[in-house]
mmCIF file of C-alpha atoms and ligand atoms in Angstrom:
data_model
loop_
_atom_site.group_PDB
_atom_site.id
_atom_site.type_symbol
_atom_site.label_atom_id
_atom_site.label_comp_id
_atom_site.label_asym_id
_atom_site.label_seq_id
_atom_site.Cartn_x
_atom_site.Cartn_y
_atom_site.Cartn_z
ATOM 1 C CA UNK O 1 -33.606 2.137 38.106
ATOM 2 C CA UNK O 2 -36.266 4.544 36.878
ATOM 3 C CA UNK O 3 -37.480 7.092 39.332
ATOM 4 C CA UNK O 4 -40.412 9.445 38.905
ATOM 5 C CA UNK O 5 -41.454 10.478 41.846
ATOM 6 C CA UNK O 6 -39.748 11.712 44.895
ATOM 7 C CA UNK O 7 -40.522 13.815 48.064
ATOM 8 C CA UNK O 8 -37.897 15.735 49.436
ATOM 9 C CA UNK O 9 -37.156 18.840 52.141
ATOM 10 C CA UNK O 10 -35.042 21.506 51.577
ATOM 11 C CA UNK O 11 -33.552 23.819 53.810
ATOM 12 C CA UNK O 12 -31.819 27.603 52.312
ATOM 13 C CA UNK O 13 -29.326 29.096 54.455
ATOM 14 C CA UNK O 14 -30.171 31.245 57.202
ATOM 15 C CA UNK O 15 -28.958 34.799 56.767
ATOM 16 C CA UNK O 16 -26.272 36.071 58.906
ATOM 17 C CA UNK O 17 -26.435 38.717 61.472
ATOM 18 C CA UNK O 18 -25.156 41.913 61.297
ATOM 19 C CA UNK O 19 -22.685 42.847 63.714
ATOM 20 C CA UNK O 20 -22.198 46.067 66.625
ATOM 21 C CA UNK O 21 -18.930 46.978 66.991
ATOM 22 C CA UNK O 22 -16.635 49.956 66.935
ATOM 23 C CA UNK O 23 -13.528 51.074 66.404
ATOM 24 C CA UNK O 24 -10.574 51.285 68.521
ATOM 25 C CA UNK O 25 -7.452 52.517 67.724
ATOM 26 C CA UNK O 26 -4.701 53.531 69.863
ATOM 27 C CA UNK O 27 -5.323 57.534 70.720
ATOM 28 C CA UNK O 28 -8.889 57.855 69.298
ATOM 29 C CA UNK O 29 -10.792 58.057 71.877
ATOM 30 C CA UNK O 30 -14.130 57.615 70.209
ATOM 31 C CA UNK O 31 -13.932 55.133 67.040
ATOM 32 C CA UNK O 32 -17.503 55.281 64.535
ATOM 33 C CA UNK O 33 -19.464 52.113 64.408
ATOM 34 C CA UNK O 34 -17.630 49.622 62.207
ATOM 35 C CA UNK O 35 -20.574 46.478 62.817
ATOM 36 C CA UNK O 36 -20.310 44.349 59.254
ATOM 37 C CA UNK O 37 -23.444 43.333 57.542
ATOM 38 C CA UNK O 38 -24.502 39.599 57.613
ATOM 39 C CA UNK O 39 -23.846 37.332 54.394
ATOM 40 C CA UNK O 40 -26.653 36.168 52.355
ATOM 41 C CA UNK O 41 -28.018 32.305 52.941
ATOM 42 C CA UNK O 42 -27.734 30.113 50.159
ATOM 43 C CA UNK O 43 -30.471 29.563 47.597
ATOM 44 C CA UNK O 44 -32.139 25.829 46.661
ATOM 45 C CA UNK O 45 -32.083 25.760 42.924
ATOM 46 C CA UNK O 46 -34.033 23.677 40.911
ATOM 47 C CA UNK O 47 -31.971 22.924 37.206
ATOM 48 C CA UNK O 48 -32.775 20.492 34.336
ATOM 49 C CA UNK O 49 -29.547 18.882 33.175
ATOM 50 C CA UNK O 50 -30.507 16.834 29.606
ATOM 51 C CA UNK O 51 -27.525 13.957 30.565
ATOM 52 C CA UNK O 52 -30.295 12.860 33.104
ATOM 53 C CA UNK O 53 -33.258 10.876 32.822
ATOM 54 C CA UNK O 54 -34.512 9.589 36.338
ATOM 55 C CA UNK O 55 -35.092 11.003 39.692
ATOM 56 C CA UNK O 56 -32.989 7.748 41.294
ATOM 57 C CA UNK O 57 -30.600 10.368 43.207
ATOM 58 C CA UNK O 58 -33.544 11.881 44.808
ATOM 59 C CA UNK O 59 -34.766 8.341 46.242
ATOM 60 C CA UNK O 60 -31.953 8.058 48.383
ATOM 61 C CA UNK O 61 -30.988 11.460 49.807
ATOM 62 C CA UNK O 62 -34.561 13.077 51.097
ATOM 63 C CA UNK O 63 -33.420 16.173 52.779
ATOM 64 C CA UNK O 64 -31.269 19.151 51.492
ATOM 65 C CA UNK O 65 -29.725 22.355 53.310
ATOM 66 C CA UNK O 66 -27.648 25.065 52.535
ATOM 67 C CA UNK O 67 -25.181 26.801 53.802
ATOM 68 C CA UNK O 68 -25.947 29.892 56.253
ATOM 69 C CA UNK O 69 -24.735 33.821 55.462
ATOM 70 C CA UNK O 70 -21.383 34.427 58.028
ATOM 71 C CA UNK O 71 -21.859 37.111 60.423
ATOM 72 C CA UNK O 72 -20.728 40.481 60.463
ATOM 73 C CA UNK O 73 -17.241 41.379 62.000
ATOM 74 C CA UNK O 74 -15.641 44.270 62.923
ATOM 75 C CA UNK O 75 -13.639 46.274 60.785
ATOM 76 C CA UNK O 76 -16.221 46.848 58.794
ATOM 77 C CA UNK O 77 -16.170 43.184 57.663
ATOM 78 C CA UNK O 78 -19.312 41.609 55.633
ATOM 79 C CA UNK O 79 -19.792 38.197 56.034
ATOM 80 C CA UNK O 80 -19.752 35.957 53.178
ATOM 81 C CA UNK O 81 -22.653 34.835 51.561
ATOM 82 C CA UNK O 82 -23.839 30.844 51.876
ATOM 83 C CA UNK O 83 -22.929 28.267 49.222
ATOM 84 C CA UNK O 84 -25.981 27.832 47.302
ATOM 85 C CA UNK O 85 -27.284 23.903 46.421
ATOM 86 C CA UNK O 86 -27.878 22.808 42.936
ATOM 87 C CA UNK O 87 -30.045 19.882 42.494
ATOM 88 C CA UNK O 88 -30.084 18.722 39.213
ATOM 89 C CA UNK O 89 -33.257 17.213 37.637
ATOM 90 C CA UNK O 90 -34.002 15.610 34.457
ATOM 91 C CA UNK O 91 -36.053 17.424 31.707
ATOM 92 C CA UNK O 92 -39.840 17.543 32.211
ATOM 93 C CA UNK O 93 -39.886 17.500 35.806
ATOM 94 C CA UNK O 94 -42.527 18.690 37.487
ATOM 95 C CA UNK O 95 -41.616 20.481 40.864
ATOM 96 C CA UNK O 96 -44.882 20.576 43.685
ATOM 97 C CA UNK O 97 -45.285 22.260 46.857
ATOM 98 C CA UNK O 98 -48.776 21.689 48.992
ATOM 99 C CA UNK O 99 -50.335 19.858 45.971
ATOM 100 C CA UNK O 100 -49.681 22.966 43.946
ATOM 101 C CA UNK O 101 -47.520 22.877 40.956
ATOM 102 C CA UNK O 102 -44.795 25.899 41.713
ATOM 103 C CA UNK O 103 -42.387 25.150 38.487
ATOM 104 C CA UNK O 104 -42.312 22.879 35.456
ATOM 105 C CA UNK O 105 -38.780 22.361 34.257
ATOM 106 C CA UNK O 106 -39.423 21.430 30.200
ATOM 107 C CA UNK O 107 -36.065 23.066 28.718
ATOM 108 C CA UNK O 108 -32.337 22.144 29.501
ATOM 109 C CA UNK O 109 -30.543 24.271 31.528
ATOM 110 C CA UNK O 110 -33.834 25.864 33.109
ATOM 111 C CA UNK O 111 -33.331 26.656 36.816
ATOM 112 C CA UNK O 112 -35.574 28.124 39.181
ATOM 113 C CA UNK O 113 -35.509 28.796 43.121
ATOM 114 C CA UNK O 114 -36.977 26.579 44.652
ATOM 115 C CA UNK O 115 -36.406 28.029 48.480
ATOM 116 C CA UNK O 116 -34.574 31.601 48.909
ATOM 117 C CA UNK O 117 -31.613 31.775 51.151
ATOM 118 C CA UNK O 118 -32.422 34.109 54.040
ATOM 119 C CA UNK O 119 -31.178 38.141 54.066
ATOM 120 C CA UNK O 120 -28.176 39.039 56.120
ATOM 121 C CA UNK O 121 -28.938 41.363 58.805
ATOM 122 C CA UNK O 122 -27.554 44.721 58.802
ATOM 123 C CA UNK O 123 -24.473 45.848 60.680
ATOM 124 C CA UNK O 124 -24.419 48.953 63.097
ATOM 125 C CA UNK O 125 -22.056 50.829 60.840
ATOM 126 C CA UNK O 126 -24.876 50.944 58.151
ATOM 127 C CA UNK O 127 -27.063 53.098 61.457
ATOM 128 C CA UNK O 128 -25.041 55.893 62.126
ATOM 129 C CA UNK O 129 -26.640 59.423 61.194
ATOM 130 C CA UNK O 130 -25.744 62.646 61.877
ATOM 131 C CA UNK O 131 -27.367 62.579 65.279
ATOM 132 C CA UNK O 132 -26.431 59.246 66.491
ATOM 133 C CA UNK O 133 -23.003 58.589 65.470
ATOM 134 C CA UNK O 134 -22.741 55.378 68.044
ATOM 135 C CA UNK O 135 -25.595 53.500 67.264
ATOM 136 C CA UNK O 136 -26.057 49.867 68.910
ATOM 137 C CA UNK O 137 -28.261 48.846 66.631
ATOM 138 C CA UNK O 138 -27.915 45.730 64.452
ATOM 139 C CA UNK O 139 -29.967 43.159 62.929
ATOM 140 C CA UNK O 140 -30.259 39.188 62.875
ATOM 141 C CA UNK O 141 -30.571 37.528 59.337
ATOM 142 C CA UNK O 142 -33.443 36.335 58.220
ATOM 143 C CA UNK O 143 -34.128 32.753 58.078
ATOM 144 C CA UNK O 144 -34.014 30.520 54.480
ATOM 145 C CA UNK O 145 -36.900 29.537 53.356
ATOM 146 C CA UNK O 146 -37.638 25.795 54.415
ATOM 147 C CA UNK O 147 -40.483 23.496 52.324
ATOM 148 C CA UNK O 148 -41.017 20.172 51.127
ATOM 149 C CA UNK O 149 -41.719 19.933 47.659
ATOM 150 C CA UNK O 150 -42.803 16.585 45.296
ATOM 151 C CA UNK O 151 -40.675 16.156 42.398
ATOM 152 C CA UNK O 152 -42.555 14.598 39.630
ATOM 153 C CA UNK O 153 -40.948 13.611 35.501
ATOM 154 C CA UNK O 154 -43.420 13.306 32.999
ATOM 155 C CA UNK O 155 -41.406 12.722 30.079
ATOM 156 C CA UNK O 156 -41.431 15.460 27.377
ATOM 157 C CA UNK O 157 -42.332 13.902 24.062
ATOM 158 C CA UNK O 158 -44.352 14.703 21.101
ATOM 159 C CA UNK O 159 -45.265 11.475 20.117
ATOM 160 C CA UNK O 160 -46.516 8.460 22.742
ATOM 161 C CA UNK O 161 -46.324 4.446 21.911
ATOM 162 C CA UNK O 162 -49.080 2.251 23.496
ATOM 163 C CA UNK O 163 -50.354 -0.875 23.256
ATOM 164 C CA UNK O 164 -50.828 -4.176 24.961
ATOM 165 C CA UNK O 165 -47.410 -5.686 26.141
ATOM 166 C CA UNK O 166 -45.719 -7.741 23.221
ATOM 167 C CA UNK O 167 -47.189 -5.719 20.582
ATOM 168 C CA UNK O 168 -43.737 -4.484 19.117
ATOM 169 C CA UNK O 169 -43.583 -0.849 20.846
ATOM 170 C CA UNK O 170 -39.520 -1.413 22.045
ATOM 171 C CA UNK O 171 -38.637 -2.996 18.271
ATOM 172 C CA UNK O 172 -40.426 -0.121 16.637
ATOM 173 C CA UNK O 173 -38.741 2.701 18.397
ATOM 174 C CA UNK O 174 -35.670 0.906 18.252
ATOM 175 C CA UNK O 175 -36.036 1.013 14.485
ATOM 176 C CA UNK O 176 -37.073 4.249 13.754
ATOM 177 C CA UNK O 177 -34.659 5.719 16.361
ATOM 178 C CA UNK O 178 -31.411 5.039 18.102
ATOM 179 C CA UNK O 179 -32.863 4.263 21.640
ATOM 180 C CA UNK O 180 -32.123 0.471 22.511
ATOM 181 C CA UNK O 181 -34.882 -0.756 24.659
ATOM 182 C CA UNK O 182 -35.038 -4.097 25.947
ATOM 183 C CA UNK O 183 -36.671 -6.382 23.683
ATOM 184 C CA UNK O 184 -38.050 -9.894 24.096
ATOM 185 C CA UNK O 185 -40.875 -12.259 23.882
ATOM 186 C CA UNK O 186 -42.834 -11.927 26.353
ATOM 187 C CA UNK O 187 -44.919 -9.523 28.059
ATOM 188 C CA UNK O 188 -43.596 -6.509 30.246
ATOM 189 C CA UNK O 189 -40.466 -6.356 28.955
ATOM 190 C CA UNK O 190 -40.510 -2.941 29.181
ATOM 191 C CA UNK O 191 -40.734 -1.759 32.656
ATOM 192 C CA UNK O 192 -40.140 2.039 32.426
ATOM 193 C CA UNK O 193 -40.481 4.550 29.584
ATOM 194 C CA UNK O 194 -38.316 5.033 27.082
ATOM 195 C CA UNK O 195 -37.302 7.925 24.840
ATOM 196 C CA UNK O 196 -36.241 7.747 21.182
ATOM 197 C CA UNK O 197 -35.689 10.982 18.443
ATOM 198 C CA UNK O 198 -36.976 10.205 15.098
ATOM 199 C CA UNK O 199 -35.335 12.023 12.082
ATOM 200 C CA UNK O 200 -37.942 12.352 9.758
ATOM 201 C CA UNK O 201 -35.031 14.082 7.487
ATOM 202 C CA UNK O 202 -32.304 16.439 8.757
ATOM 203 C CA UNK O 203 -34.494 19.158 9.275
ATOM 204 C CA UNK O 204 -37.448 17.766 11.156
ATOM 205 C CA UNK O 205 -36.942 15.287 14.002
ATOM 206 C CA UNK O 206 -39.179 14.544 17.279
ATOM 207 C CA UNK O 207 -38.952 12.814 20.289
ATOM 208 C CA UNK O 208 -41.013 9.679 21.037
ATOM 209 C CA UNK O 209 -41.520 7.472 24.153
ATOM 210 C CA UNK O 210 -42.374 3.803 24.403
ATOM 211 C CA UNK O 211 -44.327 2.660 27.934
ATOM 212 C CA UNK O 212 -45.031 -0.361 29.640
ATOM 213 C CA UNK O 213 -47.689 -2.664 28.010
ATOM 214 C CA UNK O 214 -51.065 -1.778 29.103
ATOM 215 C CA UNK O 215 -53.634 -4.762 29.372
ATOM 216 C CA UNK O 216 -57.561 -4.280 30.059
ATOM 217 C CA UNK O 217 -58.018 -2.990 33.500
ATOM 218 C CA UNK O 218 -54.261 -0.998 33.727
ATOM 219 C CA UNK O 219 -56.819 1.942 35.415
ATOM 220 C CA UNK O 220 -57.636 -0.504 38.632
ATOM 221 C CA UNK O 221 -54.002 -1.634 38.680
ATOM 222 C CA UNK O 222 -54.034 -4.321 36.648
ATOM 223 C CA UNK O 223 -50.150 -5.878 35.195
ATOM 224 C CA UNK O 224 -48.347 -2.630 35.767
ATOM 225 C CA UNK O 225 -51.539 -1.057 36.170
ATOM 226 C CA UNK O 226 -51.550 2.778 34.562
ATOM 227 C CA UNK O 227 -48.536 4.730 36.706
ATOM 228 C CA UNK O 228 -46.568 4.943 33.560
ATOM 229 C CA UNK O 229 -49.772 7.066 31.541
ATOM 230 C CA UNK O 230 -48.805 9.960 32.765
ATOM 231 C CA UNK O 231 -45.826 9.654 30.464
ATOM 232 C CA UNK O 232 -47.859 10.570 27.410
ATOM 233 C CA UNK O 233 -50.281 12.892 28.919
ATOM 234 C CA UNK O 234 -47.719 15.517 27.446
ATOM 235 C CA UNK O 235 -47.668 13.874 23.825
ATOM 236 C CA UNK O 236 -49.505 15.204 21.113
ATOM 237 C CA UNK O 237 -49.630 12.049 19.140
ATOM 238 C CA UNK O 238 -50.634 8.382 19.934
ATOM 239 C CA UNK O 239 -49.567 5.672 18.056
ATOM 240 C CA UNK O 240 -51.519 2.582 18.957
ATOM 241 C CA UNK O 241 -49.834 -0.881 18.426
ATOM 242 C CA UNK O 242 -52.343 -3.531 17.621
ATOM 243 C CA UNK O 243 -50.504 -7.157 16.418
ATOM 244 C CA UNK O 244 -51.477 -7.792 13.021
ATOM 245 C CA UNK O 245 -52.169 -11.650 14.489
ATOM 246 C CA UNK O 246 -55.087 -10.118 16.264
ATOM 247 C CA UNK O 247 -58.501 -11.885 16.401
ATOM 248 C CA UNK O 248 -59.900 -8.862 16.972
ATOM 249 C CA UNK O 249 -57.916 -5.611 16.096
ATOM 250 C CA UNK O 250 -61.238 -2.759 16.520
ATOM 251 C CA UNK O 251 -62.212 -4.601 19.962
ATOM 252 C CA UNK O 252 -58.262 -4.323 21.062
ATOM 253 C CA UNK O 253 -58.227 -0.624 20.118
ATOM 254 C CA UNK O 254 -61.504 -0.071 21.895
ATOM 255 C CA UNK O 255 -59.363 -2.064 25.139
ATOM 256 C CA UNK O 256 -56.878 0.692 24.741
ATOM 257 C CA UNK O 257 -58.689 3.844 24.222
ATOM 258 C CA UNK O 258 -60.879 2.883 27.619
ATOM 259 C CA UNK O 259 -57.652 2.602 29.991
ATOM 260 C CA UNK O 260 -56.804 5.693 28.506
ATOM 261 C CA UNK O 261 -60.069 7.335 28.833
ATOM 262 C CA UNK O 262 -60.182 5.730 32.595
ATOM 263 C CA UNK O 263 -56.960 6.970 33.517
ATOM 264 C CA UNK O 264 -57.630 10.681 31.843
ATOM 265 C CA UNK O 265 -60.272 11.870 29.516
ATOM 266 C CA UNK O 266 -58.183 14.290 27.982
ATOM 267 C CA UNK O 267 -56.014 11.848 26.955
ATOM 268 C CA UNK O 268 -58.433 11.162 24.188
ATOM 269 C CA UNK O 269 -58.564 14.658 22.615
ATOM 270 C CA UNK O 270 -54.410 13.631 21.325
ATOM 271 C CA UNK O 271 -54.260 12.460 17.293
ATOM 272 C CA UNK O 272 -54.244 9.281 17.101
ATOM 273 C CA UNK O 273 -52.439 6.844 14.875
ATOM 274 C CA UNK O 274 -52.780 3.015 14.295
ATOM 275 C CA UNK O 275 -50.461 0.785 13.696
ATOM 276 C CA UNK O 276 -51.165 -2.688 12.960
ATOM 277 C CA UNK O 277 -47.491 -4.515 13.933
ATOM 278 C CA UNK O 278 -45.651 -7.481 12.881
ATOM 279 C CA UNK O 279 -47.400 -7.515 9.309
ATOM 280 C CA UNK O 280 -44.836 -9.606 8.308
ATOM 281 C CA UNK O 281 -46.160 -12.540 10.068
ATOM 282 C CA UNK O 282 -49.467 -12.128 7.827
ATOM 283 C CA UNK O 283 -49.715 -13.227 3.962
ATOM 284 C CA UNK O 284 -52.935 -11.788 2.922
ATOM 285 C CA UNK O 285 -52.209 -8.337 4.089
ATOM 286 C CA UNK O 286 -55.073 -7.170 2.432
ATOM 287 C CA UNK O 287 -57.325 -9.654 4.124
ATOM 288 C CA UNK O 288 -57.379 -7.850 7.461
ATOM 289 C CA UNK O 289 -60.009 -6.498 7.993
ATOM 290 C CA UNK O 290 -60.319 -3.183 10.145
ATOM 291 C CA UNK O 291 -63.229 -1.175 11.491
ATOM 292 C CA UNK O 292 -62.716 1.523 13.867
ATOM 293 C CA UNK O 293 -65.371 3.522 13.565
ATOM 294 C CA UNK O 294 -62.662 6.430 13.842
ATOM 295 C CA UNK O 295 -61.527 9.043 11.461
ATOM 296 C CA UNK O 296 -57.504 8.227 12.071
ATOM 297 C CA UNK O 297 -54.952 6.706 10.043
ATOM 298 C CA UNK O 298 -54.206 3.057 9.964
ATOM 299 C CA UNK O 299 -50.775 1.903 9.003
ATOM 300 C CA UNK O 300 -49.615 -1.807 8.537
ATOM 301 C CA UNK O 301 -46.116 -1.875 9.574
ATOM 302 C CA UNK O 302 -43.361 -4.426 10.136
ATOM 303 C CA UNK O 303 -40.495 -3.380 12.112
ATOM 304 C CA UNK O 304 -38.678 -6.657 10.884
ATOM 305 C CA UNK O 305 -38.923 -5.707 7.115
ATOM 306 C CA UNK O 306 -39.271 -2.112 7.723
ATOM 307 C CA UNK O 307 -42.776 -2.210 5.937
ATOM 308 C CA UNK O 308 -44.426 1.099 6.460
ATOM 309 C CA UNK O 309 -42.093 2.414 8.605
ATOM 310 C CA UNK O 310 -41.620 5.288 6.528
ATOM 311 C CA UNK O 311 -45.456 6.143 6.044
ATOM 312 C CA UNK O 312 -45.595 6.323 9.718
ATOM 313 C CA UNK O 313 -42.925 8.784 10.181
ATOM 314 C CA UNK O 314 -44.203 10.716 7.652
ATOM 315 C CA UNK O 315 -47.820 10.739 8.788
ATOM 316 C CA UNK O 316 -46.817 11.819 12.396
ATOM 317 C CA UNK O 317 -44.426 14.223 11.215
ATOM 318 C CA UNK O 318 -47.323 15.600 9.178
ATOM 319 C CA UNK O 319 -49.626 15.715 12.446
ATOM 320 C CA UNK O 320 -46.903 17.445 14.398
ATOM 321 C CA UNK O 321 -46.678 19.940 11.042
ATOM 322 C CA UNK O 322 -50.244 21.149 11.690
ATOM 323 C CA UNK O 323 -49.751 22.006 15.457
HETATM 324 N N1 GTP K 1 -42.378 -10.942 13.401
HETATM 325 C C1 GTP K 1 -42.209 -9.795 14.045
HETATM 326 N N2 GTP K 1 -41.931 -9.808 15.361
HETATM 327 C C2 GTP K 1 -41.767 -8.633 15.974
HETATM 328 C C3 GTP K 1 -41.888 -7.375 15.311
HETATM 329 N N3 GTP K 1 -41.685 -6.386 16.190
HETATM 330 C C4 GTP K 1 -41.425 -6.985 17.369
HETATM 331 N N4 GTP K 1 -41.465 -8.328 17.260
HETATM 332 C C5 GTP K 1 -41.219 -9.309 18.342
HETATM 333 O O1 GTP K 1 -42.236 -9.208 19.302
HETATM 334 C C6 GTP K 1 -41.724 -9.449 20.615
HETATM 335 C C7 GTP K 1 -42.074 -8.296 21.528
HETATM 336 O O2 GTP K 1 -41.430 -7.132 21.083
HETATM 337 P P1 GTP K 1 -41.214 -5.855 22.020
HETATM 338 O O3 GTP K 1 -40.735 -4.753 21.149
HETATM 339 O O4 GTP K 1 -40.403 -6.228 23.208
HETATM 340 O O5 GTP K 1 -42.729 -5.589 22.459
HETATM 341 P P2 GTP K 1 -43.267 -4.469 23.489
HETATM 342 O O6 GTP K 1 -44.578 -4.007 22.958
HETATM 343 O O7 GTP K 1 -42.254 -3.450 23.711
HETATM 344 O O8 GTP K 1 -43.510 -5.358 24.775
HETATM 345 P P3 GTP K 1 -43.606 -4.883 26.332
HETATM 346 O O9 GTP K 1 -42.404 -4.062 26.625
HETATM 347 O O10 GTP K 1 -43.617 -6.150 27.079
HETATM 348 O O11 GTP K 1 -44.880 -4.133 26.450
HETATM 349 C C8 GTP K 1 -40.222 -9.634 20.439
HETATM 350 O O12 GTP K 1 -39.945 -11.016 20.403
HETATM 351 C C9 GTP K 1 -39.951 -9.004 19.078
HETATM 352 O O13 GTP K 1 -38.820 -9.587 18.426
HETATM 353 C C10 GTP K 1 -42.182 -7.412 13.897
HETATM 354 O O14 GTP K 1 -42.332 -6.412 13.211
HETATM 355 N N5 GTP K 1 -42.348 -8.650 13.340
HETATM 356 MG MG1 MG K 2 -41.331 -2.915 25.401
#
């Protein structure tokens, strides 16, 4: 199951307290202070791990705490710190506290605190001065920081496909990379994003991501409605599918470019690409007949014959060139 959004608490451990204590030994009289100092509490760490691509382990357990810092001893004894927690996330999450984004995880391995485990308090040995050599004094540890923070994925990839459901996005990234999305014939299909690296050659590769169909009003919720757009509001590139069988390809790209627009006008400042699919199914290629009243390319591509599959990976690997 594909998870992208997930509220959870977490708890760091508590510090631990210092301790008061002194020494006795058999024929001194008047041992120093020998109070430990409290353990640290363990930290909540936020890590990307590239292995994972949902939040699904978040959906089920909601509320994480770790360990406390042991208390001082005698004898000079420290206590030992807390076991820290680790909670791994995939790449491109998006970590919020109060509405307000605190860290956004976009490289593997990245890790970040997410609540600090509390101090340990001081024991009395650390008091003593030359005046008062018995001090009492100690401290408690502080306590871990405690929040509840929104975990969020937007995917992280250059290039974004859309179009209306059936329109050939799963095929195509299935044939110009080695994702396997489910494919069939008929609409929503696709029910969460995909990912898929290109290889333009072996130097130059990029990552792109194939959504659920959109269909005219996605932005009030209509089919899947538009929860899966913010999946390409980190692309720099838009490929639109359109089906070659189209009555009306410039209307159905006008369709597309308002959900967008709806959902986020700054969707609209990406490049844009067009790809008219399943050209195979047409004979007189050169009969359709496309008006966009847009400056962007238009490619006719079939991911059947492989017609213009190349172009297309070569034009968006040009785009992503000039950025
Ligand atoms: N003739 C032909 N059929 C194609 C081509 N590409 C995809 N199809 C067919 O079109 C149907 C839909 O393909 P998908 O890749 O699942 O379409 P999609 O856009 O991902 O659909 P959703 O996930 O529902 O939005 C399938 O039956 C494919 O076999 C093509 O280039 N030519
Ligand atoms: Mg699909």
């Amino acid at each position: 199951m594909f998870i992208d959004y997930s509220k959870i608490k977490v708890k760091a451990g508590d510090g631990g307290s210092g301790c008061s204590s002194f020494r006795r030994e058999k024929f001194v009289p008047f041992g120093g202070p020998d109070g430990g100092n409290g353990g640290k509490g363990g930290d909540i760490i936020i890590k990307t791990n590239s292995n994972l691509a949902t939040l699904i382990d978040y959906r089920y357990k909601k509320s994480y705490k770790a360990k406390r810092g042991q208390h001082g001893q005698g004898k000079n004894k420290n206590g030992k710190n807390g076991e820290g927690i680790i909670l791994e996330v995939p790449i491109g999450t998006v970590v919020k506290e109060d509405g307000e984004l605190i860290c956004d995880l976009i490289e593997d391995a990245q890790e970040f605190i997410a609540a600090k485990g509390g101090r340990g308090g001081k024991g009395n040995a650390v008091f003593a001065t030359s005046t008062d050599q018995a001090p009492t004094k100690w401290e408690t540890g502080q306590k871990g920081e405690e929040k509840v923070l929104e975990l969020e994925l937007k995917v992280l990839a250059e290039v974004g496909l859309v179009g209306f459901p059936n329109s050939g996005k799963s095929t195509l990234l299935s044939k110009i990379s080695a994702a396997k999305p489910k494919i069939a014939d008929y609409p929503f299909t696709t029910l969460h994003p995909n990912l898929g690296t290109v290889a333009k050659d072996s130097y130059q590769t990029f990552v792109a991501a194939d959504i659920p169909g959109l269909i005219e009003g996605a932005h009030k919720g209509k089919g899947l409605g538009d929860k899966f757009l913010k999946h390409i509001e980190r692309a720099k590139i838009l490929v639109f599918l359109i089906e070659s069988v189209s009555n009306d390809i410039s209307g159905d790209y006008n369709k597309l470019l308002n959900e967008l627009g709806a959902f986020n006008e700054e969707i609209l400042q990406k490049s844009r690409i067009v790809v008219i699919s399943k050209i195979d199914l047409i004979k007189d290629k050169e009969g359709i007949n496309i008006n966009l009243n847009d400056e962007i390319p238009v490619i006719k591509v079939s991911s059947f014959s492989g017609e213009g599959l190349e172009k297309l990976i070569y034009t968006i690997s040009g785009f992503l060139g000039e950025k």
